[in-house]
Coordinates of C-alpha atoms in Angstrom, one line a residue:
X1 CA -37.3 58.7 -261.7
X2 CA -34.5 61.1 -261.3
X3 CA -35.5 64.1 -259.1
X4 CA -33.8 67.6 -258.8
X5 CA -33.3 68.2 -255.0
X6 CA -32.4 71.3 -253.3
X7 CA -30.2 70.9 -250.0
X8 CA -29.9 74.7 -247.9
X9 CA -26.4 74.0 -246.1
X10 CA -23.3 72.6 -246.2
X11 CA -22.8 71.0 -242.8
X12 CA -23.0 67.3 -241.6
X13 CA -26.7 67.3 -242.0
X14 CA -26.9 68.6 -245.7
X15 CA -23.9 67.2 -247.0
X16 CA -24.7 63.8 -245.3
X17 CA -28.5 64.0 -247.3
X18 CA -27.0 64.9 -250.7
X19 CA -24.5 62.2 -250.3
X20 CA -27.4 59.8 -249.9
X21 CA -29.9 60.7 -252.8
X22 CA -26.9 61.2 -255.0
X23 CA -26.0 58.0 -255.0
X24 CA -29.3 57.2 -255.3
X25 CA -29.0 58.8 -258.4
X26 CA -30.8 61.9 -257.8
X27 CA -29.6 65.8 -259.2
X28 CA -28.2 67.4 -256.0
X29 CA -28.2 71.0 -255.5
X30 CA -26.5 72.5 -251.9
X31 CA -26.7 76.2 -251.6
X32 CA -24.2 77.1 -248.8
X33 CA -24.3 81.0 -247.6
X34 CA -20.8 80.9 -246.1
X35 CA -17.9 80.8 -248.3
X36 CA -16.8 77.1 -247.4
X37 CA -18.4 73.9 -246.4
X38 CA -18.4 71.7 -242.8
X39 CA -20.7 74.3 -241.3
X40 CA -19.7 75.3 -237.5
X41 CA -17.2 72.3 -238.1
X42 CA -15.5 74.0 -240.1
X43 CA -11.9 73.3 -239.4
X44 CA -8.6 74.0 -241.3
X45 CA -4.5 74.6 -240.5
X46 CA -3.4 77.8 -239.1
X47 CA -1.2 79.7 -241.2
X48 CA 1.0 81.0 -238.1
X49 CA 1.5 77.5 -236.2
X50 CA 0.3 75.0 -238.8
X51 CA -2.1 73.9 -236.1
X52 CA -5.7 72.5 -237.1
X53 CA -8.3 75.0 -235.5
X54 CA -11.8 74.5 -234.8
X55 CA -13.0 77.6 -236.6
X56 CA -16.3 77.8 -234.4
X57 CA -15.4 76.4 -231.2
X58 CA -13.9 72.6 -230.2
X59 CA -15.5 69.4 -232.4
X60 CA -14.7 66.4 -230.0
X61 CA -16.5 63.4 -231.6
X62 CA -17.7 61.2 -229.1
X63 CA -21.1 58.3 -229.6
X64 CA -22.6 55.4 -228.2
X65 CA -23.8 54.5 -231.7
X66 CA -21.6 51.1 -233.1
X67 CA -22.7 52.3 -236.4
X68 CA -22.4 55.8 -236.4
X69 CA -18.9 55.4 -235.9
X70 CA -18.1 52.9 -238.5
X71 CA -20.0 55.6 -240.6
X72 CA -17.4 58.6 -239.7
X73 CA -14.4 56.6 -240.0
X74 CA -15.1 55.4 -243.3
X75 CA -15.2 59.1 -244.2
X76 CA -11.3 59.6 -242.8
X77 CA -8.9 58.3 -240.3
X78 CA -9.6 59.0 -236.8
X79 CA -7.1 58.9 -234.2
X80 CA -7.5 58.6 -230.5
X81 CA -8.7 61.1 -228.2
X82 CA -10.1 61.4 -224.7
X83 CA -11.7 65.1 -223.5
X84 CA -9.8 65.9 -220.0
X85 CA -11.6 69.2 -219.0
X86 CA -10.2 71.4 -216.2
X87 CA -11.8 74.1 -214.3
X88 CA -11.0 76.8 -212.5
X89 CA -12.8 78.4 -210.0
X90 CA -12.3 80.6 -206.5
X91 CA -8.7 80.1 -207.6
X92 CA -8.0 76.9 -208.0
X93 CA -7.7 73.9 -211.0
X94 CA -10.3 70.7 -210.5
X95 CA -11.2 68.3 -213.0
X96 CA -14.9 67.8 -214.6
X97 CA -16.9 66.2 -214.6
X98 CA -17.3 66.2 -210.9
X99 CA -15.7 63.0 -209.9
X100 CA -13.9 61.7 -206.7
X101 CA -11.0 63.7 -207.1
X102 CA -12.8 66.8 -207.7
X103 CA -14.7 66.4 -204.8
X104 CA -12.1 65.3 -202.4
X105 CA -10.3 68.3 -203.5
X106 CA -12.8 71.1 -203.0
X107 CA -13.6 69.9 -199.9
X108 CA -10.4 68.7 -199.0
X109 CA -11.0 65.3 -198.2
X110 CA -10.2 62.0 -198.5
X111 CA -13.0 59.6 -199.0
X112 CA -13.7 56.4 -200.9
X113 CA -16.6 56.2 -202.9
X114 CA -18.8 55.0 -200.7
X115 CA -18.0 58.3 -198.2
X116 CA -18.3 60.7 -200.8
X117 CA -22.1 59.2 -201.9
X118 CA -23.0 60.1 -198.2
X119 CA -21.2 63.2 -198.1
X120 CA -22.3 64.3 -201.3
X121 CA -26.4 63.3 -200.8
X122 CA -26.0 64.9 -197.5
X123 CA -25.2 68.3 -199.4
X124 CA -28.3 68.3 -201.7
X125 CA -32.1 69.6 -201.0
X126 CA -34.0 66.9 -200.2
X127 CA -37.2 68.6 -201.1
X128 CA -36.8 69.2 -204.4
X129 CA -38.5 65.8 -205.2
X130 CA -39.2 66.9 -209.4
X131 CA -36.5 69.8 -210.5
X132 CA -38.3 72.0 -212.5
X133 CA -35.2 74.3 -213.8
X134 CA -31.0 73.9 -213.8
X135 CA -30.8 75.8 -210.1
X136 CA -32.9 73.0 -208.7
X137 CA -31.6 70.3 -211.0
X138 CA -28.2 71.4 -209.4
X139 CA -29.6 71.7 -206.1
X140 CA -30.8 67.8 -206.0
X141 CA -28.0 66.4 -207.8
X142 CA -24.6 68.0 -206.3
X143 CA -25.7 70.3 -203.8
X144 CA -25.6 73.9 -203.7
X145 CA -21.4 74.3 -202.5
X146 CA -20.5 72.5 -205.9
X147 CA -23.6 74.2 -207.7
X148 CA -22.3 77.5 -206.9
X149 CA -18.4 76.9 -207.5
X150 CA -18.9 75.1 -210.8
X151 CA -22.1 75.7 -212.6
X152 CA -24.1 78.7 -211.6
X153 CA -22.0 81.2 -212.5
X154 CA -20.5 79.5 -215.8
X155 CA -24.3 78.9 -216.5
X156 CA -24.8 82.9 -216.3
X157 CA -22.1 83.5 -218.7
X158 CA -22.8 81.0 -221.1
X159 CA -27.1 81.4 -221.4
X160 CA -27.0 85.1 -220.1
X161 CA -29.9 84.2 -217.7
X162 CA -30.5 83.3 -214.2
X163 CA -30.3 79.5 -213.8
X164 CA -33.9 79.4 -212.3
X165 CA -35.2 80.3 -215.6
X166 CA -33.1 77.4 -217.5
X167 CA -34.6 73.8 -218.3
X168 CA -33.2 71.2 -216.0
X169 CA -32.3 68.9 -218.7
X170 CA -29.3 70.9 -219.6
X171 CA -27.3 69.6 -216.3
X172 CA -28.7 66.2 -216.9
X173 CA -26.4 65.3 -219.9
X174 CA -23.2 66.3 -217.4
X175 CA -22.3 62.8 -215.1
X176 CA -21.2 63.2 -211.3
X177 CA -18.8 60.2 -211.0
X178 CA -17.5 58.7 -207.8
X179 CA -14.6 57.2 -209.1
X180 CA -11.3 59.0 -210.4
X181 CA -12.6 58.7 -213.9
X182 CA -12.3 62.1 -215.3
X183 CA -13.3 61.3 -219.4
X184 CA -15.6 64.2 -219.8
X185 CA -17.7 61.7 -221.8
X186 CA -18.9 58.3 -221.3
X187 CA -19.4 57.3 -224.7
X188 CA -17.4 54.1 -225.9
X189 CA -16.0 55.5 -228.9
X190 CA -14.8 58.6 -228.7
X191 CA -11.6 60.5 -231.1
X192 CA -10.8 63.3 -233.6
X193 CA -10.3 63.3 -237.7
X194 CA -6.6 63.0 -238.0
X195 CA -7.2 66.0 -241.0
X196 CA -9.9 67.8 -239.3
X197 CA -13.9 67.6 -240.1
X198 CA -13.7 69.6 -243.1
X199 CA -12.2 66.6 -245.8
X200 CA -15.2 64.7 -244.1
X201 CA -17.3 66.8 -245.8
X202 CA -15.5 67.3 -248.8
X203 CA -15.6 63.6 -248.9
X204 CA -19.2 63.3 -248.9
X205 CA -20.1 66.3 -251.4
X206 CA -17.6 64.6 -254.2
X207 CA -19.8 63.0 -256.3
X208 CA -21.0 63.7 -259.9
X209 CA -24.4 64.4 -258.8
X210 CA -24.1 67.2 -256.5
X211 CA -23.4 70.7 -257.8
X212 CA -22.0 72.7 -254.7
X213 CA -22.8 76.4 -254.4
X214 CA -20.5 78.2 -251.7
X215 CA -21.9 81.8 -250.9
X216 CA -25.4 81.5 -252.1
X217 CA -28.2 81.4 -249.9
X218 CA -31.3 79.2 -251.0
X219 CA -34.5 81.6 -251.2
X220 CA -37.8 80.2 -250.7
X221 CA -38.6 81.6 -254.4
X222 CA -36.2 78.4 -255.4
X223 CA -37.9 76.2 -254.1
X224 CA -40.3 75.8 -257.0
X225 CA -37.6 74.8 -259.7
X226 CA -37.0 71.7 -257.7
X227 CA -38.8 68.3 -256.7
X228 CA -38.1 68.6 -252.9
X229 CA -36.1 70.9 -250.5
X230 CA -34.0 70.0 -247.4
X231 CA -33.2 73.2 -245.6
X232 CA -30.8 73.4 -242.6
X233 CA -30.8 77.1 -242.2
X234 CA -32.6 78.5 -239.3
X235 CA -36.2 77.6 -239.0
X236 CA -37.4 81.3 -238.7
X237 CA -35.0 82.6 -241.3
X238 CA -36.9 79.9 -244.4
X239 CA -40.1 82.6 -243.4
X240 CA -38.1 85.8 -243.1
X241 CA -39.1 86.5 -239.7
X242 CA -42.3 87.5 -240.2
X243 CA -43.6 86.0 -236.6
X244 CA -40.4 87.2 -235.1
X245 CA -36.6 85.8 -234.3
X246 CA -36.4 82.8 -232.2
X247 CA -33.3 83.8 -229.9
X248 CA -30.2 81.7 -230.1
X249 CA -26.7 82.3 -228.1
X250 CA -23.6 83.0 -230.2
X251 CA -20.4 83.1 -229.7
X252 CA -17.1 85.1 -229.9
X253 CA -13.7 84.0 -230.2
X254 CA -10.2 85.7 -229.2
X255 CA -7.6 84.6 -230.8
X256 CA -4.2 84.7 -229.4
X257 CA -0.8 83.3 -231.0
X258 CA 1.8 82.4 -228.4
X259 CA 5.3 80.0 -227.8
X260 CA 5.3 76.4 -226.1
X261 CA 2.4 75.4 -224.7
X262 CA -0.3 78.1 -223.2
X263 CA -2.6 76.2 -220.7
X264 CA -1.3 72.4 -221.0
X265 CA -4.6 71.2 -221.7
X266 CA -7.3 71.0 -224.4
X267 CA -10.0 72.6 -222.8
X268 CA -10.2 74.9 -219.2
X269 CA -13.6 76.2 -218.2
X270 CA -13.7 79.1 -216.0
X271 CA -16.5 78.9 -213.8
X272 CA -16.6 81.5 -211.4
X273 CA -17.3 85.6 -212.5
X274 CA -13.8 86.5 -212.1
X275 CA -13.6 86.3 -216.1
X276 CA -16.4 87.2 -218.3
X277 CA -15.3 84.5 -221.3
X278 CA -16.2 80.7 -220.3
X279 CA -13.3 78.6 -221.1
X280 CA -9.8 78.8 -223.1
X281 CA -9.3 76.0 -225.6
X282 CA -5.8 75.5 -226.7
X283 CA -5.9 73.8 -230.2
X284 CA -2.5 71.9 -230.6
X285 CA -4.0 69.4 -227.6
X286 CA -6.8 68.1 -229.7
X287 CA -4.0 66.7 -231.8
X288 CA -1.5 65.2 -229.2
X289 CA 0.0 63.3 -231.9
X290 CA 1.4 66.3 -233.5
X291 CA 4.3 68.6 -232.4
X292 CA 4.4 72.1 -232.8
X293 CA 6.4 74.9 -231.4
X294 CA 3.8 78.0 -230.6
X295 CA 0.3 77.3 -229.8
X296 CA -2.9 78.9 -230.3
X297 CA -5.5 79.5 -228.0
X298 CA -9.3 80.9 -228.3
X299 CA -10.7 82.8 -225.1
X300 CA -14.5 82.3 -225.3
X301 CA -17.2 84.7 -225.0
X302 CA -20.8 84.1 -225.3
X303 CA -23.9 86.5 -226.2
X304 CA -27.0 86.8 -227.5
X305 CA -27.5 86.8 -231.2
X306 CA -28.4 89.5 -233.0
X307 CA -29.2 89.1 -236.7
X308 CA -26.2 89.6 -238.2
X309 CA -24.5 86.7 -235.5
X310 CA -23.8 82.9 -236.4
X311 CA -26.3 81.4 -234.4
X312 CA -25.1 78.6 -232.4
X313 CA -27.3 77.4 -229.4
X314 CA -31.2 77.7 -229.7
X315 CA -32.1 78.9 -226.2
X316 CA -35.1 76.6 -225.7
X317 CA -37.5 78.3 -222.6
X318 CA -40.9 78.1 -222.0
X319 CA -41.5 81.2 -222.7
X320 CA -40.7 81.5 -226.7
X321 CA -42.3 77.4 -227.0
X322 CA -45.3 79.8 -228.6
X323 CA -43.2 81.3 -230.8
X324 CA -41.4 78.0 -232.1
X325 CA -44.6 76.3 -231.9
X326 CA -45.8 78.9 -234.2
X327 CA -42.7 78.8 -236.6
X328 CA -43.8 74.5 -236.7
X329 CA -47.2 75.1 -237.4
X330 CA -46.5 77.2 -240.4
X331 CA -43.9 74.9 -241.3
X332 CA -46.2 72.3 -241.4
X333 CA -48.3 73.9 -244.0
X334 CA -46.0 73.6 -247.0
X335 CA -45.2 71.3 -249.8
X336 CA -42.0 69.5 -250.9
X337 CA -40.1 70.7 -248.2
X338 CA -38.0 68.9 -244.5
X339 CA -36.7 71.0 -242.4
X340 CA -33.7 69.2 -240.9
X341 CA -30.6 69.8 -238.9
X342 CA -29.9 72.2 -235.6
X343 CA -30.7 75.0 -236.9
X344 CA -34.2 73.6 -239.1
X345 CA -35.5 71.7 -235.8
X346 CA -34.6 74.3 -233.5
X347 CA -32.1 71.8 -230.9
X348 CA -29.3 71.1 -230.0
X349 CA -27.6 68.1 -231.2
X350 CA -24.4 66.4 -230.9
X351 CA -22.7 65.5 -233.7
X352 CA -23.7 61.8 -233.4
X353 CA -27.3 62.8 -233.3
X354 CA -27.1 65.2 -236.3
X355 CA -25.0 62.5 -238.7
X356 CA -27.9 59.7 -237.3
X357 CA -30.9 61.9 -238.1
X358 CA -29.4 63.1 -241.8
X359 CA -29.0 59.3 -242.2
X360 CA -32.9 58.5 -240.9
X361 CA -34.2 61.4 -243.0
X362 CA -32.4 60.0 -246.2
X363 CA -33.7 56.6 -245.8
X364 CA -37.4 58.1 -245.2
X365 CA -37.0 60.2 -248.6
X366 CA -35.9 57.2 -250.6
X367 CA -38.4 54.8 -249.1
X368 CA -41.7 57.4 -249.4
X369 CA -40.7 57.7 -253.0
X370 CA -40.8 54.4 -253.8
X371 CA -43.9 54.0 -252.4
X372 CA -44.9 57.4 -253.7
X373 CA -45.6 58.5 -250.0
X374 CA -45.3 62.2 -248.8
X375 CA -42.6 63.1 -246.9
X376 CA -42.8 64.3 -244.2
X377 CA -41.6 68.3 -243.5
X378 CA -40.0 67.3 -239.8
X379 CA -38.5 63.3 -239.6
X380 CA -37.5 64.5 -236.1
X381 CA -38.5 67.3 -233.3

């Protein structure tokens, strides 16, 4: 039985779905309310430079997952590329993660591994036996000299609230290395689409089956002219509001064209309060295989959303889980309809986790249907 399907965003997650069922020979529908597709990957060449920008902030694609990466490089080539972040702070350049060098540099040192363990474990609170937010998370792990140069104040910026208010497990995905290793991410396969993330996506929406709308937004008062629904819009925004907003962070992004090369690096986070944006990313270096002769950079800024902002990070706290818990509980109530993606599940994901879960959630729709099972309105939370 052919089914008529209704996908709300154009994105990994969406585009990823209606790629499935389409060639599962379904009728695919995506409504996108932005006037192209890729979502906040969204990437395309500068007209100035001829540089590939990352419209909405840098895309690095990094996984653990053997077969998540044989799925993106099917989609186009993909050519190697490590993330070496730099920081600045109380005047000076280090490299994150922390590693040995960093260390032995702040403190101006110089001590093997098996030193800096010691000196580092001597620096933390040996008290805090559970962390129950960031500051304490920071406190336990690195100690509060390292805590204070590097994260508290870049935290600030970045969440707009004090660090004792902010979930611990945000400083838990950053590693503390003792080595010189300074790969900002541990995952074995790690690079960047030679073309830039938006032909993925146009990859995966070319198929006879999915009609593509660019600037529409998909209504709940459509969602009756169709078998199912996947929406990847914001969770409160499917309801109109009507418990409230659930608060996200956005961002804003300064442009500058200039000559040669700006910063010499990819990525530089500033991490003290001496500048109110958190880091300058210089496009050209997350193509090192190309050669150009100016150079764009982005200065970053972040704030709260308001409603008229691109959401980009939900700001998970204990004190709105009522209000998401809320926004689930009504979502659980309807019919024919998953709520999928960052913005439908109300998390941050990494690209990996988003492309692995669009996957997941296409295999669950094709293998309820054939046992004419409901599906169900979150496959992950």
């Amino acid at each position: 039985m052919t089914l008529n399907i209704a996908i709300a965003g154009a994105g990994f997650t969406g585009a990823i779905i209606a790629n499935e069922l389409a060639k599962a020979g379904h009728l695919i529908t995506v409504y996108e309310p932005r006037p192209h597709i890729a979502g906040n990957c969204y990437s395309s060449r500068d007209a100035d430079s001829n540089i590939m920008q990352h419209h909405f902030g840098p895309h690095i694609f990094h996984t653990d997952k053997e077969h998540i990466w044989e799925y993106v490089t099917k989609l186009g080539e993909f050519m190697p590329f490590t993330n070496r972040v730099k920081a600045m702070s109380q005047g000076q350049v280090y490299s994150l993660p922390i590693n040995l060098h960093t260390i032995n540099q702040f403190f101006n040192e110089q001590m093997s591994p098996n030193e800096a363990k010691d000196f580092i474990e001597a620096q933390t609170d040996i008290n805090i036996n559970e962390p129950k937010n960031f500051e304490q998370q920071a406190q336990k792990m690195i100690g509060e000299p390292l805590y204070e140069a590097f994260f508290k104040h870049y935290t600030i910026k970045q969440w707009g609230r004090s660090p004792d208010t902010l979930p611990a497990s945000i400083l838990k995905r950053l590693p503390v290395r003792f080595n010189y290793n300074d790969n900002y991410f541990n995952h074995p396969f790690q690079g960047m689409p030679k073309d830039g993330y938006t032909p993925l996506i146009e990859k995966l929406l070319d198929h006879p089956n999915i009609t593509l709308k660019l600037n529409a937004k998909f209504s709940t008062t459509m969602k009756s002219d169709f078998n199912h629904t996947f929406f990847s819009g914001p969770l409160d925004s499917y309801f109109e509001y009507r418990l409230g907003r659930l608060p996200y962070r956005t961002l804003d992004f300064c442009k500058e064209l200039h000559k040669g090369d700006y910063q010499g690096n990819a990525v530089v986070n500033y991490c003290d309060n001496s500048q109110s944006f958190t880091r300058i990313s210089e496009h050209k270096h997350f193509a090192p295989w190309e050669e150009h002769t100016h150079t764009i950079i982005f200065k970053e800024y972040s704030r709260e959303a308001t409603p008229n902002d691109t959401p980009y990070y939900p700001v998970r706290l204990s004190e709105n889980n009522c209000l998401l818990e809320r926004y689930i509980s009504l979502a659980k109530q309807q019919h024919n309809i998953t709520f999928v993606g960052r913005l439908g599940t109300y998390r941050y994901l990494d690209m990996d986790t988003t492309i692995d879960e669009a996957l997941i959630t296409s295999k669950i729709f094709l293998d309820n249907l054939a046992i004419k099972q409901k599906m169900p309105v979150f496959t992950a939370q």
